[in-house]
Structure formats: structure tokens, C-alpha cells
């Protein structure tokens, strides 16, 4: 597979795709090794993963460099590799605490029986990840699955595969880990083979692919943990701080060029402050600088060609239905890369794709509302239910409104806080995902099947206990 460089538009990297047979072979190897990996206990697993942490630190500059080519973002790639190391460290600390099983206890429903629990990890967990944060979203499920005692087949996105070279070296440096963690290279076909070979799937990606994977997992009767797309709304009340709300919303909409699942993508502002809000955010948006010179600027090019096309289509669709562009508005080709300036759109409504379909680009469409009920109606008028924001100087009021938005997490007086806070459990609503949360303790506990050992201390019931007693 020839891979496009998002900064130059050149196809300058070749991905050597894994074939179905090689994926099946890798699975056989890690399925076999998983038994010893699990049996040795969490303390030994932590020791191995800590060795990997050291190895990841050694390869961090190389991985960050590869990621920066994959995504055309230097600073974010450094933050991303730092975040991945933090994630590994956090699970090394937390997993042993969570594995402290409760002691044997009397049953509450059968008084001569005591109960013990065993937690049995899935054998092979398949992790399939997207291109927007290639390393972090590859490791976010992989690390707790390994800690739980599973082995992992990891297939990152074929759009941004360069970082796998550095990651592979970091894994090979720890032979004990290399026995239970294998990288799979390729696109949809390789992903399908991962689904066919695994005992549970963690998938991060789009809703259409998530639906296909969910159906394939249902066919095989294996769990699918699906973390999918979003169309996150922000509700800005009339008592919101203008500086806070415009700064946070701009950053959330256009940070990482809007290519984050939890980016805010539609903004509802109280009509009382609407004009001031629009003026302020447009002024700030038009000052955002692009990293055409890679050493300067705040926002990089679009990573995926197909996405660039979708973004332009959504802008054109909105304009054709009466939307007005206040700044930005065009995807441009510069030196082979595809760039989109922050784009503020007004006169928008829900007949336009930009208000209903995931954009995954730096677009800020803004509508005015006259009542909170109206804002809530629009916020909930979506197939998505990932996350949202509420802005108000009245925390209680904001919390009350947050409770009525049909999403898994709400940031109050900020945007996209789920990209910073990993310890708060959340479940996506509607088509944004399904099954155990990857956040909080559930991020680890979902990798176990709970087995009950039921221990009888009295003589067991005999058939004599079923003797009919009736005298009729
Ligand atoms: P995508 O669905 O196109 O691809 C994701 C992964 O699935 C890739 O590795 C791809 O090769 C693989 N794949 C494609 N078809 C497959 C199939 N039939 N079977 C198995 N695997 C298959 O998504 P994308 O474009 O890479 O990523 C962007 C999407 O990811 C956006 O919708 C974004 O919102 C979402 N996302 C969600 C979260 C979250 O936590 N909820 C985080 C980041 C991104």
C-alpha cells in the first residue's frame, strides 16, 4: 500500500500489508502465549510492561518523528507520545489495585453456600484504531487489555502507519511482551481478519465501520467495544463568560484541525449574547495561524484526503442552503497539502449537513436560541451522543442542563475535556458507541468474564427433598 504524506501530498511510504494467513499465524502465537502471560499474575505483568515503558521512552523521539509525518503535527505528536507514556504508567499503578478480588463470602440467597469470584480475561483482544491520534488511540485499549492478562492483536489505521515502525522496535526490545502483542498492518481487509481471529474487539473509528464490526462480532458471538464518531454540541447561556466560552469553543472546534472525535461541531448561543459571541469568535478564528512553515503556526493540514473532500462538501451544502461564511470557508491545496482555515458559519440550520453529519474539520457553525428548551431540542436532534459542552457562570444551572443532553460526557465551561480526563467513566449514547467504557475502572474491568465459584458447606439436596408432600 502506498501511503500519502499529508504535508506534501506525495505517496512517500510503503505499508507492507499483513495477509489473512499471516494474521491467523500471529493469532495462533499470541493465543498460545496468553495462557502463561495470564497465569504469571499481574505483578509480573506490571514488571514486563514497565520494561516496555523504558523501551518506549528510548524510542519516543523516533515514534514522535514518525507520528509528526503521519499527522503533519509536531507539537501535538510530542504531546501524544507523552500522553501514551502516561497511560502506560497509570495502568501499571491502577491495574494491581483493581485486581484485588473480594474475599470468599456467604451467599445472600442460599445460606449454606459461600461464593468466590474468579476473573477470566479474554484470550485475544483485537484492537482496531483510527488515524486522528494514531498512537494514543492504538494504546488506549491495548495497555489495559495486556494488564488484564489478554494478548493483543493491534491494527492501527492504514492512513497513518509510519509510527508502527518505532512502536514495533519498542515491543521487540521486550521479548516477554513481543510474545503477547503483535502489530497488524493494513486496511479494512486486515481489520476484518482481526475481527475473525479475536475473542473481543475494541474498535475506535467511524459509525459506518463500527456498525459493520458490531455485526461481524455479533455473528461470531464476541463482544465489541465500539467508540465511534460524534457531532458534539455546545450550549452557551446568556450569563456565560464571553472570553472563556469563545476561547474554549474555538480551541475545541479547530484544535488538531478539528480532527478529534470530541471536537465541538455545532454551537447554540443565547440570542441575547449571540451578536457579541459571533463577533468575538470570528475575530479570534481569523487570527489562528497555519503551519505551512512547519516551524510556525497553530493548525496543520488535513490528514486524510477523503475527509478534506467531505468538509468542502458540507461547507458548499450549507452555503447553497443560505449559510453565510464569516471567515475561512475553503479547503485549499498548498504545496501538495490540503488546508482549511477555521471557518465560522452563521445562518445555519438542521437542514444542512454541517449541523447533522460529523465534519471532522475546523468548522464553527453557530445558531441562536431563544429558550433553553429550544437549545436542548437542537442539541439532542442528532444520531450521535458522544459528548457536549455547556457554558454558564451559574454552575448549578449548567449541571441541570448538562443532565438533559443525550451524550456520555459534558464539559462545563470548557470543551472536549474527555481528551484530558481518563478517570471518569462514560458511555456513549445513540450511535456514538456501545458497551463498557474505556474510561475509569471499567476501561480495565471490561476485559474480564466474571466466573462464580459456588461452594456448598452442607449436605447437598437429594431427590428425597423433592418428594411430593401433598395429602390430596
Ligand atoms: P474508519 O472507521 O474509517 O477506520 C477505523 C479503522 O477501522 C481503521 O484502522 C480501518 O482500517 C479499519 N477498518 C475499516 N473498515 C473495516 C472493516 N470492515 N472491518 C474491520 N476494520 C475496518 O475511521 P477513521 O476515518 O480512521 O477515523 C475517524 C473516525 O473515528 C471519526 O468518525 C471519529 O469520530 C472516530 N473516532 C472516535 C473516537 C472515540 O473515542 N469515540 C476517537 C477517535 C476517532
Short mmCIF file of C-alpha atoms and ligand atoms in Angstrom, two decimals:
data_model
loop_
_atom_site.label_atom_id
_atom_site.label_comp_id
_atom_site.label_asym_id
_atom_site.label_seq_id
_atom_site.Cartn_x
_atom_site.Cartn_y
_atom_site.Cartn_z
CA UNK A 1 0.00 0.00 0.00
CA UNK A 2 1.34 3.44 -0.91
CA UNK A 3 0.81 6.00 1.85
CA UNK A 4 0.20 9.72 1.35
CA UNK A 5 2.18 12.33 3.26
CA UNK A 6 -0.39 14.90 4.48
CA UNK A 7 2.05 17.83 4.26
CA UNK A 8 3.36 17.22 0.75
CA UNK A 9 0.59 15.12 -0.81
CA UNK A 10 3.31 12.73 -2.03
CA UNK A 11 2.98 8.97 -1.66
CA UNK A 12 6.33 8.52 0.06
CA UNK A 13 5.88 5.46 2.31
CA UNK A 14 5.02 1.85 1.63
CA UNK A 15 2.97 -0.22 4.02
CA UNK A 16 3.68 -3.91 3.82
CA UNK A 17 0.19 -5.31 4.39
CA UNK A 18 -0.39 -8.40 6.51
CA UNK A 19 -2.29 -11.09 4.62
CA UNK A 20 -5.12 -13.06 6.19
CA UNK A 21 -2.84 -16.08 6.70
CA UNK A 22 -0.13 -14.10 8.49
CA UNK A 23 -2.80 -12.57 10.79
CA UNK A 24 -4.06 -16.08 11.60
CA UNK A 25 -0.46 -17.17 12.34
CA UNK A 26 0.17 -14.21 14.60
CA UNK A 27 -3.05 -15.02 16.44
CA UNK A 28 -2.01 -18.64 16.99
CA UNK A 29 1.28 -17.48 18.53
CA UNK A 30 -0.24 -14.94 20.90
CA UNK A 31 -3.18 -17.19 21.79
CA UNK A 32 -0.72 -19.81 22.94
CA UNK A 33 1.47 -17.35 24.87
CA UNK A 34 -1.54 -15.73 26.57
CA UNK A 35 -2.02 -18.65 28.97
CA UNK A 36 1.39 -18.16 30.61
CA UNK A 37 1.03 -14.36 30.40
CA UNK A 38 -2.19 -14.58 32.42
CA UNK A 39 -1.03 -17.32 34.79
CA UNK A 40 2.05 -15.41 35.97
CA UNK A 41 -0.14 -12.78 37.65
CA UNK A 42 -0.46 -9.03 37.46
CA UNK A 43 2.72 -8.20 39.44
CA UNK A 44 4.90 -9.93 36.86
CA UNK A 45 2.89 -8.35 34.02
CA UNK A 46 3.49 -4.92 35.52
CA UNK A 47 7.25 -5.66 35.58
CA UNK A 48 7.18 -6.54 31.87
CA UNK A 49 5.08 -3.50 30.96
CA UNK A 50 7.47 -1.30 32.96
CA UNK A 51 10.31 -2.63 30.82
CA UNK A 52 8.23 -1.66 27.81
CA UNK A 53 7.74 1.80 29.31
CA UNK A 54 11.55 2.21 29.42
CA UNK A 55 11.80 0.97 25.85
CA UNK A 56 9.02 3.33 24.73
CA UNK A 57 10.93 6.20 26.34
CA UNK A 58 14.04 5.21 24.39
CA UNK A 59 12.11 5.15 21.11
CA UNK A 60 9.94 8.16 21.97
CA UNK A 61 11.86 10.64 19.74
CA UNK A 62 11.69 8.22 16.79
CA UNK A 63 7.98 7.50 17.29
CA UNK A 64 7.20 11.23 17.72
CA UNK A 65 9.08 11.98 14.49
CA UNK A 66 7.15 9.29 12.58
CA UNK A 67 3.86 10.49 14.07
CA UNK A 68 4.69 14.03 13.03
CA UNK A 69 4.99 12.85 9.41
CA UNK A 70 1.82 10.73 9.71
CA UNK A 71 -0.22 13.68 11.03
CA UNK A 72 1.81 16.76 9.94
CA UNK A 73 1.75 17.98 13.57
CA UNK A 74 4.99 18.28 15.52
CA UNK A 75 3.93 19.66 18.88
CA UNK A 76 0.79 17.51 19.13
CA UNK A 77 2.87 14.42 18.25
CA UNK A 78 5.18 15.16 21.18
CA UNK A 79 2.19 15.64 23.48
CA UNK A 80 0.66 12.43 22.09
CA UNK A 81 3.74 10.31 22.79
CA UNK A 82 3.97 11.85 26.29
CA UNK A 83 0.29 11.02 26.83
CA UNK A 84 0.88 7.42 25.73
CA UNK A 85 3.70 7.03 28.27
CA UNK A 86 1.43 8.48 30.97
CA UNK A 87 -1.25 5.96 30.05
CA UNK A 88 1.15 3.02 30.43
CA UNK A 89 2.35 4.39 33.77
CA UNK A 90 -1.19 4.92 35.04
CA UNK A 91 -2.28 1.33 34.30
CA UNK A 92 0.89 -0.07 35.93
CA UNK A 93 -0.28 1.68 39.10
CA UNK A 94 -4.03 1.09 38.89
CA UNK A 95 -4.38 -2.47 37.49
CA UNK A 96 -2.99 -4.33 40.55
CA UNK A 97 -5.36 -2.39 42.83
CA UNK A 98 -8.36 -3.29 40.69
CA UNK A 99 -7.36 -6.95 40.62
CA UNK A 100 -7.63 -7.30 44.40
CA UNK A 101 -10.61 -9.68 44.32
CA UNK A 102 -13.13 -9.71 47.19
CA UNK A 103 -12.68 -12.47 49.77
CA UNK A 104 -14.93 -15.54 49.86
CA UNK A 105 -18.33 -14.55 51.26
CA UNK A 106 -21.58 -16.20 52.29
CA UNK A 107 -24.27 -16.17 49.64
CA UNK A 108 -27.17 -13.84 50.45
CA UNK A 109 -29.67 -16.15 48.77
CA UNK A 110 -28.51 -19.66 49.79
CA UNK A 111 -27.36 -19.78 53.40
CA UNK A 112 -25.17 -22.90 53.25
CA UNK A 113 -23.25 -21.71 50.19
CA UNK A 114 -20.20 -19.42 50.02
CA UNK A 115 -19.17 -17.52 46.91
CA UNK A 116 -15.74 -16.92 45.37
CA UNK A 117 -15.17 -14.93 42.18
CA UNK A 118 -12.59 -15.56 39.50
CA UNK A 119 -11.98 -13.10 36.70
CA UNK A 120 -11.06 -14.71 33.40
CA UNK A 121 -9.53 -12.40 30.79
CA UNK A 122 -10.39 -12.78 27.11
CA UNK A 123 -7.66 -14.72 25.29
CA UNK A 124 -7.02 -12.50 22.25
CA UNK A 125 -8.31 -8.92 22.15
CA UNK A 126 -8.31 -7.27 18.71
CA UNK A 127 -7.72 -3.51 18.76
CA UNK A 128 -8.57 -1.56 15.59
CA UNK A 129 -7.78 2.16 15.67
CA UNK A 130 -8.21 5.34 13.54
CA UNK A 131 -5.82 7.90 12.05
CA UNK A 132 -6.52 11.06 14.03
CA UNK A 133 -4.41 10.24 17.13
CA UNK A 134 -2.67 7.15 15.80
CA UNK A 135 -0.50 6.19 18.79
CA UNK A 136 -2.76 7.16 21.68
CA UNK A 137 -5.85 5.52 20.23
CA UNK A 138 -3.83 2.38 19.44
CA UNK A 139 -2.59 2.08 23.03
CA UNK A 140 -5.64 3.30 24.97
CA UNK A 141 -7.27 -0.16 24.78
CA UNK A 142 -4.11 -2.24 24.24
CA UNK A 143 -2.44 -1.40 27.55
CA UNK A 144 -5.32 -2.24 29.94
CA UNK A 145 -6.08 -5.40 27.90
CA UNK A 146 -2.47 -6.58 28.32
CA UNK A 147 -2.56 -5.70 32.02
CA UNK A 148 -5.74 -7.76 32.40
CA UNK A 149 -3.86 -10.82 31.08
CA UNK A 150 -5.13 -10.80 27.49
CA UNK A 151 -2.89 -10.91 24.45
CA UNK A 152 -3.47 -8.25 21.81
CA UNK A 153 -3.62 -8.05 18.01
CA UNK A 154 -3.29 -4.35 17.25
CA UNK A 155 -4.24 -2.95 13.84
CA UNK A 156 -3.72 0.81 13.56
CA UNK A 157 -5.08 2.85 10.67
CA UNK A 158 -3.51 2.44 7.25
CA UNK A 159 -3.80 6.23 6.75
CA UNK A 160 -1.10 6.97 9.38
CA UNK A 161 1.06 3.81 9.69
CA UNK A 162 4.63 5.18 9.95
CA UNK A 163 4.68 5.25 13.76
CA UNK A 164 4.30 1.46 13.80
CA UNK A 165 7.98 1.13 12.82
CA UNK A 166 9.14 2.79 16.07
CA UNK A 167 6.43 1.10 18.11
CA UNK A 168 7.45 -2.32 16.74
CA UNK A 169 11.07 -1.71 17.83
CA UNK A 170 9.92 -0.76 21.32
CA UNK A 171 7.92 -4.03 21.54
CA UNK A 172 10.70 -6.24 20.15
CA UNK A 173 13.09 -4.85 22.79
CA UNK A 174 10.95 -6.64 25.42
CA UNK A 175 10.75 -10.32 24.34
CA UNK A 176 8.17 -11.26 27.00
CA UNK A 177 5.85 -8.59 25.63
CA UNK A 178 6.52 -9.44 21.98
CA UNK A 179 5.04 -12.89 22.67
CA UNK A 180 1.62 -11.43 23.51
CA UNK A 181 1.42 -8.22 21.48
CA UNK A 182 1.51 -8.30 17.67
CA UNK A 183 1.02 -5.42 15.26
CA UNK A 184 -1.09 -5.97 12.17
CA UNK A 185 -0.51 -3.77 9.14
CA UNK A 186 -3.18 -2.98 6.58
CA UNK A 187 -6.64 -1.58 5.92
CA UNK A 188 -10.21 -2.90 6.00
CA UNK A 189 -9.28 -6.46 4.95
CA UNK A 190 -6.69 -6.75 7.69
CA UNK A 191 -9.27 -5.29 10.14
CA UNK A 192 -11.82 -7.91 9.08
CA UNK A 193 -9.26 -10.68 9.68
CA UNK A 194 -8.55 -9.25 13.15
CA UNK A 195 -12.28 -9.48 13.93
CA UNK A 196 -12.37 -13.09 12.68
CA UNK A 197 -9.40 -14.11 14.87
CA UNK A 198 -10.13 -12.32 18.17
CA UNK A 199 -12.21 -13.15 21.25
CA UNK A 200 -13.22 -9.50 21.87
CA UNK A 201 -12.86 -6.32 19.79
CA UNK A 202 -12.02 -2.76 20.83
CA UNK A 203 -12.76 -0.50 17.88
CA UNK A 204 -12.31 3.25 17.59
CA UNK A 205 -13.48 4.80 14.33
CA UNK A 206 -16.44 5.92 12.29
CA UNK A 207 -20.09 4.93 12.79
CA UNK A 208 -20.42 3.12 9.42
CA UNK A 209 -17.35 0.93 10.10
CA UNK A 210 -18.44 0.47 13.71
CA UNK A 211 -21.78 -0.91 12.53
CA UNK A 212 -20.05 -3.40 10.22
CA UNK A 213 -17.71 -4.51 13.00
CA UNK A 214 -20.58 -4.74 15.51
CA UNK A 215 -22.48 -7.01 13.10
CA UNK A 216 -19.40 -9.18 12.42
CA UNK A 217 -18.78 -9.55 16.17
CA UNK A 218 -22.45 -10.42 16.78
CA UNK A 219 -22.16 -13.13 14.13
CA UNK A 220 -19.17 -14.57 16.00
CA UNK A 221 -20.81 -14.01 19.41
CA UNK A 222 -17.91 -11.93 20.76
CA UNK A 223 -18.15 -8.55 22.50
CA UNK A 224 -17.49 -5.36 20.54
CA UNK A 225 -16.44 -2.26 22.49
CA UNK A 226 -17.21 0.49 19.99
CA UNK A 227 -16.00 4.11 20.38
CA UNK A 228 -17.37 5.97 17.36
CA UNK A 229 -17.93 9.39 15.87
CA UNK A 230 -19.65 12.45 17.29
CA UNK A 231 -21.29 15.77 16.44
CA UNK A 232 -20.72 17.45 19.77
CA UNK A 233 -22.95 20.44 20.59
CA UNK A 234 -22.12 23.41 22.85
CA UNK A 235 -24.86 25.40 24.58
CA UNK A 236 -23.79 28.93 25.56
CA UNK A 237 -26.17 30.55 28.06
CA UNK A 238 -26.65 34.31 28.25
CA UNK A 239 -24.73 34.53 31.54
CA UNK A 240 -21.66 32.74 30.06
CA UNK A 241 -18.27 34.46 30.26
CA UNK A 242 -17.59 35.62 26.69
CA UNK A 243 -13.79 35.28 26.93
CA UNK A 244 -13.98 31.80 28.44
CA UNK A 245 -16.61 30.49 26.04
CA UNK A 246 -15.08 31.88 22.84
CA UNK A 247 -11.55 30.74 23.77
CA UNK A 248 -12.66 27.23 24.74
CA UNK A 249 -15.04 26.73 21.82
CA UNK A 250 -12.52 27.96 19.26
CA UNK A 251 -9.83 25.65 20.64
CA UNK A 252 -12.22 22.69 20.79
CA UNK A 253 -13.54 23.26 17.24
CA UNK A 254 -10.26 23.88 15.47
CA UNK A 255 -7.56 22.30 17.69
CA UNK A 256 -5.85 19.43 15.84
CA UNK A 257 -7.61 20.92 12.75
CA UNK A 258 -10.93 19.70 14.15
CA UNK A 259 -9.85 16.09 13.64
CA UNK A 260 -10.88 14.82 17.07
CA UNK A 261 -13.98 12.77 17.90
CA UNK A 262 -14.77 15.09 20.82
CA UNK A 263 -14.32 18.35 18.85
CA UNK A 264 -17.27 20.71 19.27
CA UNK A 265 -19.05 20.79 15.90
CA UNK A 266 -22.22 22.88 16.44
CA UNK A 267 -22.72 25.88 18.68
CA UNK A 268 -26.03 27.13 20.11
CA UNK A 269 -25.81 30.61 21.66
CA UNK A 270 -28.49 32.55 23.57
CA UNK A 271 -29.89 35.23 21.25
CA UNK A 272 -29.17 37.88 23.93
CA UNK A 273 -25.39 37.47 23.53
CA UNK A 274 -25.34 35.95 20.02
CA UNK A 275 -24.02 39.06 18.18
CA UNK A 276 -21.22 39.66 20.69
CA UNK A 277 -20.31 35.96 20.70
CA UNK A 278 -20.17 35.73 16.89
CA UNK A 279 -18.09 38.91 16.61
CA UNK A 280 -15.61 37.73 19.26
CA UNK A 281 -15.13 34.16 18.00
CA UNK A 282 -14.83 35.31 14.36
CA UNK A 283 -12.10 37.79 15.36
CA UNK A 284 -10.25 35.06 17.25
CA UNK A 285 -10.76 32.44 14.49
CA UNK A 286 -9.34 34.73 11.83
CA UNK A 287 -6.13 35.11 13.87
CA UNK A 288 -5.39 31.36 14.00
CA UNK A 289 -2.24 30.67 12.01
CA UNK A 290 -1.48 27.68 9.79
CA UNK A 291 1.74 25.64 9.96
CA UNK A 292 2.52 25.93 6.24
CA UNK A 293 6.02 26.61 7.52
CA UNK A 294 6.20 23.56 9.84
CA UNK A 295 8.14 25.53 12.45
CA UNK A 296 5.47 28.20 12.91
CA UNK A 297 1.72 28.37 13.39
CA UNK A 298 -1.07 26.67 15.32
CA UNK A 299 -3.01 24.47 12.91
CA UNK A 300 -1.78 21.82 10.49
CA UNK A 301 -3.17 20.49 7.20
CA UNK A 302 -5.97 17.91 6.96
CA UNK A 303 -4.55 14.42 7.36
CA UNK A 304 -6.91 12.39 5.18
CA UNK A 305 -7.73 13.40 1.60
CA UNK A 306 -11.21 11.83 1.77
CA UNK A 307 -12.04 13.96 4.82
CA UNK A 308 -10.97 17.17 3.04
CA UNK A 309 -13.50 16.45 0.32
CA UNK A 310 -16.27 15.80 2.89
CA UNK A 311 -15.52 19.09 4.69
CA UNK A 312 -15.73 21.13 1.47
CA UNK A 313 -18.98 19.34 0.52
CA UNK A 314 -20.53 20.25 3.90
CA UNK A 315 -19.49 23.91 3.56
CA UNK A 316 -20.86 24.07 -0.01
CA UNK A 317 -24.11 22.36 1.04
CA UNK A 318 -24.57 24.91 3.85
CA UNK A 319 -23.86 27.88 1.54
CA UNK A 320 -26.29 26.56 -1.07
CA UNK A 321 -29.00 26.49 1.64
CA UNK A 322 -28.36 30.06 2.82
CA UNK A 323 -25.43 29.86 5.28
CA UNK A 324 -23.00 32.80 5.46
CA UNK A 325 -19.24 32.35 5.82
CA UNK A 326 -17.69 34.92 8.20
CA UNK A 327 -14.13 33.63 7.93
CA UNK A 328 -12.38 30.72 6.16
CA UNK A 329 -14.69 28.56 4.06
CA UNK A 330 -12.37 26.89 1.54
CA UNK A 331 -10.16 23.81 1.51
CA UNK A 332 -7.00 24.90 -0.32
CA UNK A 333 -4.08 22.96 -1.70
CA UNK A 334 -0.75 24.43 -0.64
CA UNK A 335 2.48 22.67 -1.65
CA UNK A 336 0.55 19.38 -2.00
CA UNK A 337 -1.09 19.55 1.47
CA UNK A 338 -4.81 20.22 1.97
CA UNK A 339 -5.53 23.13 4.32
CA UNK A 340 -8.73 24.54 5.77
CA UNK A 341 -8.74 27.76 7.76
CA UNK A 342 -11.04 27.99 10.81
CA UNK A 343 -14.46 28.56 9.27
CA UNK A 344 -17.23 30.42 11.09
CA UNK A 345 -20.68 29.79 9.59
CA UNK A 346 -23.89 31.62 10.54
CA UNK A 347 -27.48 31.46 9.19
CA UNK A 348 -27.20 27.69 9.61
CA UNK A 349 -29.96 25.22 10.49
CA UNK A 350 -30.58 21.49 10.78
CA UNK A 351 -31.46 21.03 7.11
CA UNK A 352 -27.71 21.42 6.47
CA UNK A 353 -25.23 18.52 6.68
CA UNK A 354 -22.84 20.71 8.66
CA UNK A 355 -25.32 20.62 11.57
CA UNK A 356 -26.17 16.92 11.41
CA UNK A 357 -23.24 14.93 9.97
CA UNK A 358 -19.79 14.55 11.54
CA UNK A 359 -17.44 17.09 9.91
CA UNK A 360 -14.03 16.24 11.43
CA UNK A 361 -12.66 19.62 10.35
CA UNK A 362 -12.16 23.15 11.75
CA UNK A 363 -15.72 24.41 11.21
CA UNK A 364 -17.71 26.52 13.71
CA UNK A 365 -21.40 26.68 12.73
CA UNK A 366 -23.40 28.89 15.13
CA UNK A 367 -27.16 29.16 15.74
CA UNK A 368 -29.07 31.49 18.12
CA UNK A 369 -31.68 30.13 20.55
CA UNK A 370 -34.35 31.99 22.49
CA UNK A 371 -35.17 29.41 25.18
CA UNK A 372 -33.11 26.70 26.87
CA UNK A 373 -35.75 24.16 25.75
CA UNK A 374 -35.07 25.15 22.15
CA UNK A 375 -31.29 24.76 22.65
CA UNK A 376 -31.81 21.32 24.20
CA UNK A 377 -34.13 20.25 21.39
CA UNK A 378 -31.46 21.11 18.81
CA UNK A 379 -28.60 19.64 20.87
CA UNK A 380 -30.50 16.33 21.06
CA UNK A 381 -31.55 16.39 17.40
CA UNK A 382 -28.69 14.07 16.35
CA UNK A 383 -27.90 10.43 15.68
CA UNK A 384 -24.73 10.99 17.75
CA UNK A 385 -24.33 11.11 21.53
CA UNK A 386 -20.61 11.32 22.26
CA UNK A 387 -20.07 14.47 24.35
CA UNK A 388 -21.11 18.12 24.69
CA UNK A 389 -20.38 21.42 26.47
CA UNK A 390 -22.40 23.91 28.50
CA UNK A 391 -21.16 27.43 29.24
CA UNK A 392 -22.65 29.45 32.14
CA UNK A 393 -21.39 31.34 35.18
CA UNK A 394 -24.13 29.54 37.14
CA UNK A 395 -22.65 26.07 37.78
CA UNK A 396 -25.90 24.57 39.14
CA UNK A 397 -27.86 25.72 36.10
CA UNK A 398 -25.17 24.36 33.77
CA UNK A 399 -25.22 20.98 35.55
CA UNK A 400 -29.01 20.82 35.30
CA UNK A 401 -28.90 21.47 31.54
CA UNK A 402 -25.98 19.03 31.08
CA UNK A 403 -28.15 16.30 32.59
CA UNK A 404 -30.68 16.75 29.79
CA UNK A 405 -28.23 16.41 26.87
CA UNK A 406 -28.22 12.86 25.43
CA UNK A 407 -24.44 12.26 25.49
CA UNK A 408 -21.88 10.35 27.53
CA UNK A 409 -19.89 13.31 28.89
CA UNK A 410 -20.45 17.05 29.26
CA UNK A 411 -17.64 19.59 29.76
CA UNK A 412 -18.78 22.59 31.75
CA UNK A 413 -17.13 25.91 30.92
CA UNK A 414 -14.64 24.16 28.63
CA UNK A 415 -14.71 21.99 25.52
CA UNK A 416 -13.50 18.40 24.87
CA UNK A 417 -12.35 17.69 28.44
CA UNK A 418 -12.65 13.96 27.72
CA UNK A 419 -9.30 14.22 25.91
CA UNK A 420 -7.68 15.12 29.26
CA UNK A 421 -9.73 13.28 31.87
CA UNK A 422 -9.37 9.49 31.61
CA UNK A 423 -10.59 8.54 35.07
CA UNK A 424 -14.27 9.44 34.69
CA UNK A 425 -16.34 6.54 33.35
CA UNK A 426 -18.62 7.44 30.44
CA UNK A 427 -20.79 5.57 27.96
CA UNK A 428 -21.64 6.96 24.56
CA UNK A 429 -25.32 7.47 23.77
CA UNK A 430 -27.06 6.64 20.48
CA UNK A 431 -24.77 5.77 17.53
CA UNK A 432 -21.57 7.14 19.12
CA UNK A 433 -20.74 3.81 20.70
CA UNK A 434 -21.77 0.83 22.72
CA UNK A 435 -20.56 -1.40 25.58
CA UNK A 436 -18.16 -0.99 28.52
CA UNK A 437 -16.45 2.37 28.88
CA UNK A 438 -12.76 2.71 28.09
CA UNK A 439 -12.56 5.43 30.74
CA UNK A 440 -12.30 4.93 34.51
CA UNK A 441 -12.00 1.50 36.14
CA UNK A 442 -14.33 0.00 33.50
CA UNK A 443 -11.52 0.56 30.97
CA UNK A 444 -9.78 -2.39 32.66
CA UNK A 445 -12.65 -4.41 34.15
CA UNK A 446 -14.38 -4.91 30.77
CA UNK A 447 -11.62 -7.33 29.72
CA UNK A 448 -12.73 -10.00 32.20
CA UNK A 449 -15.52 -12.51 32.27
CA UNK A 450 -16.64 -12.92 35.87
CA UNK A 451 -16.74 -16.55 36.96
CA UNK A 452 -18.57 -17.58 40.15
CA UNK A 453 -17.37 -20.49 42.30
CA UNK A 454 -20.30 -21.65 44.48
CA UNK A 455 -19.14 -23.73 47.44
CA UNK A 456 -21.65 -25.89 49.32
CA UNK A 457 -20.84 -26.49 53.02
CA UNK A 458 -23.95 -28.57 53.92
CA UNK A 459 -25.02 -31.93 52.52
CA UNK A 460 -26.41 -31.28 49.00
CA UNK A 461 -30.14 -31.56 48.39
CA UNK A 462 -31.18 -35.11 47.47
CA UNK A 463 -34.06 -36.37 45.38
CA UNK A 464 -35.85 -37.11 48.69
CA UNK A 465 -36.20 -33.34 49.13
CA UNK A 466 -38.46 -33.37 46.07
CA UNK A 467 -40.82 -36.00 47.43
CA UNK A 468 -44.38 -34.71 46.86
CA UNK A 469 -45.81 -33.82 50.29
CA UNK A 470 -49.41 -33.25 49.23
CA UNK A 471 -52.04 -35.40 51.01
CA UNK A 472 -54.79 -34.88 48.33
P1 LIG B 1 -12.69 4.33 9.98
O1 LIG B 1 -13.93 3.77 10.55
O2 LIG B 1 -12.64 4.65 8.54
O3 LIG B 1 -11.45 3.34 10.24
C1 LIG B 1 -11.03 2.96 11.53
C2 LIG B 1 -10.24 1.67 11.47
O4 LIG B 1 -11.08 0.61 11.00
C3 LIG B 1 -9.05 1.68 10.52
O5 LIG B 1 -7.98 1.03 11.17
C4 LIG B 1 -9.54 0.89 9.31
O6 LIG B 1 -8.51 0.25 8.60
C5 LIG B 1 -10.42 -0.13 9.99
N1 LIG B 1 -11.48 -0.72 9.14
C6 LIG B 1 -12.13 -0.16 8.10
N2 LIG B 1 -13.10 -0.98 7.64
C7 LIG B 1 -13.06 -2.10 8.42
C8 LIG B 1 -13.83 -3.30 8.46
N3 LIG B 1 -14.83 -3.54 7.61
N4 LIG B 1 -13.51 -4.23 9.40
C9 LIG B 1 -12.53 -4.02 10.28
N5 LIG B 1 -11.76 -2.89 10.30
C10 LIG B 1 -12.03 -1.94 9.37
O7 LIG B 1 -12.37 5.60 10.87
P2 LIG B 1 -11.25 6.71 10.63
O8 LIG B 1 -11.63 7.54 9.45
O9 LIG B 1 -9.90 6.07 10.67
O10 LIG B 1 -11.35 7.59 11.96
C11 LIG B 1 -12.17 8.69 12.11
C12 LIG B 1 -13.41 8.32 12.88
O11 LIG B 1 -13.04 7.82 14.17
C13 LIG B 1 -14.32 9.52 13.16
O12 LIG B 1 -15.65 9.15 12.96
C14 LIG B 1 -14.05 9.81 14.64
O13 LIG B 1 -15.10 10.49 15.29
C15 LIG B 1 -13.84 8.43 15.19
N6 LIG B 1 -13.12 8.47 16.46
C16 LIG B 1 -13.80 8.15 17.61
C17 LIG B 1 -13.16 8.23 18.84
C18 LIG B 1 -13.86 7.89 20.13
O14 LIG B 1 -13.20 7.70 21.15
N7 LIG B 1 -15.18 7.80 20.16
C19 LIG B 1 -11.82 8.65 18.89
C20 LIG B 1 -11.18 8.98 17.69
C21 LIG B 1 -11.83 8.89 16.49
#
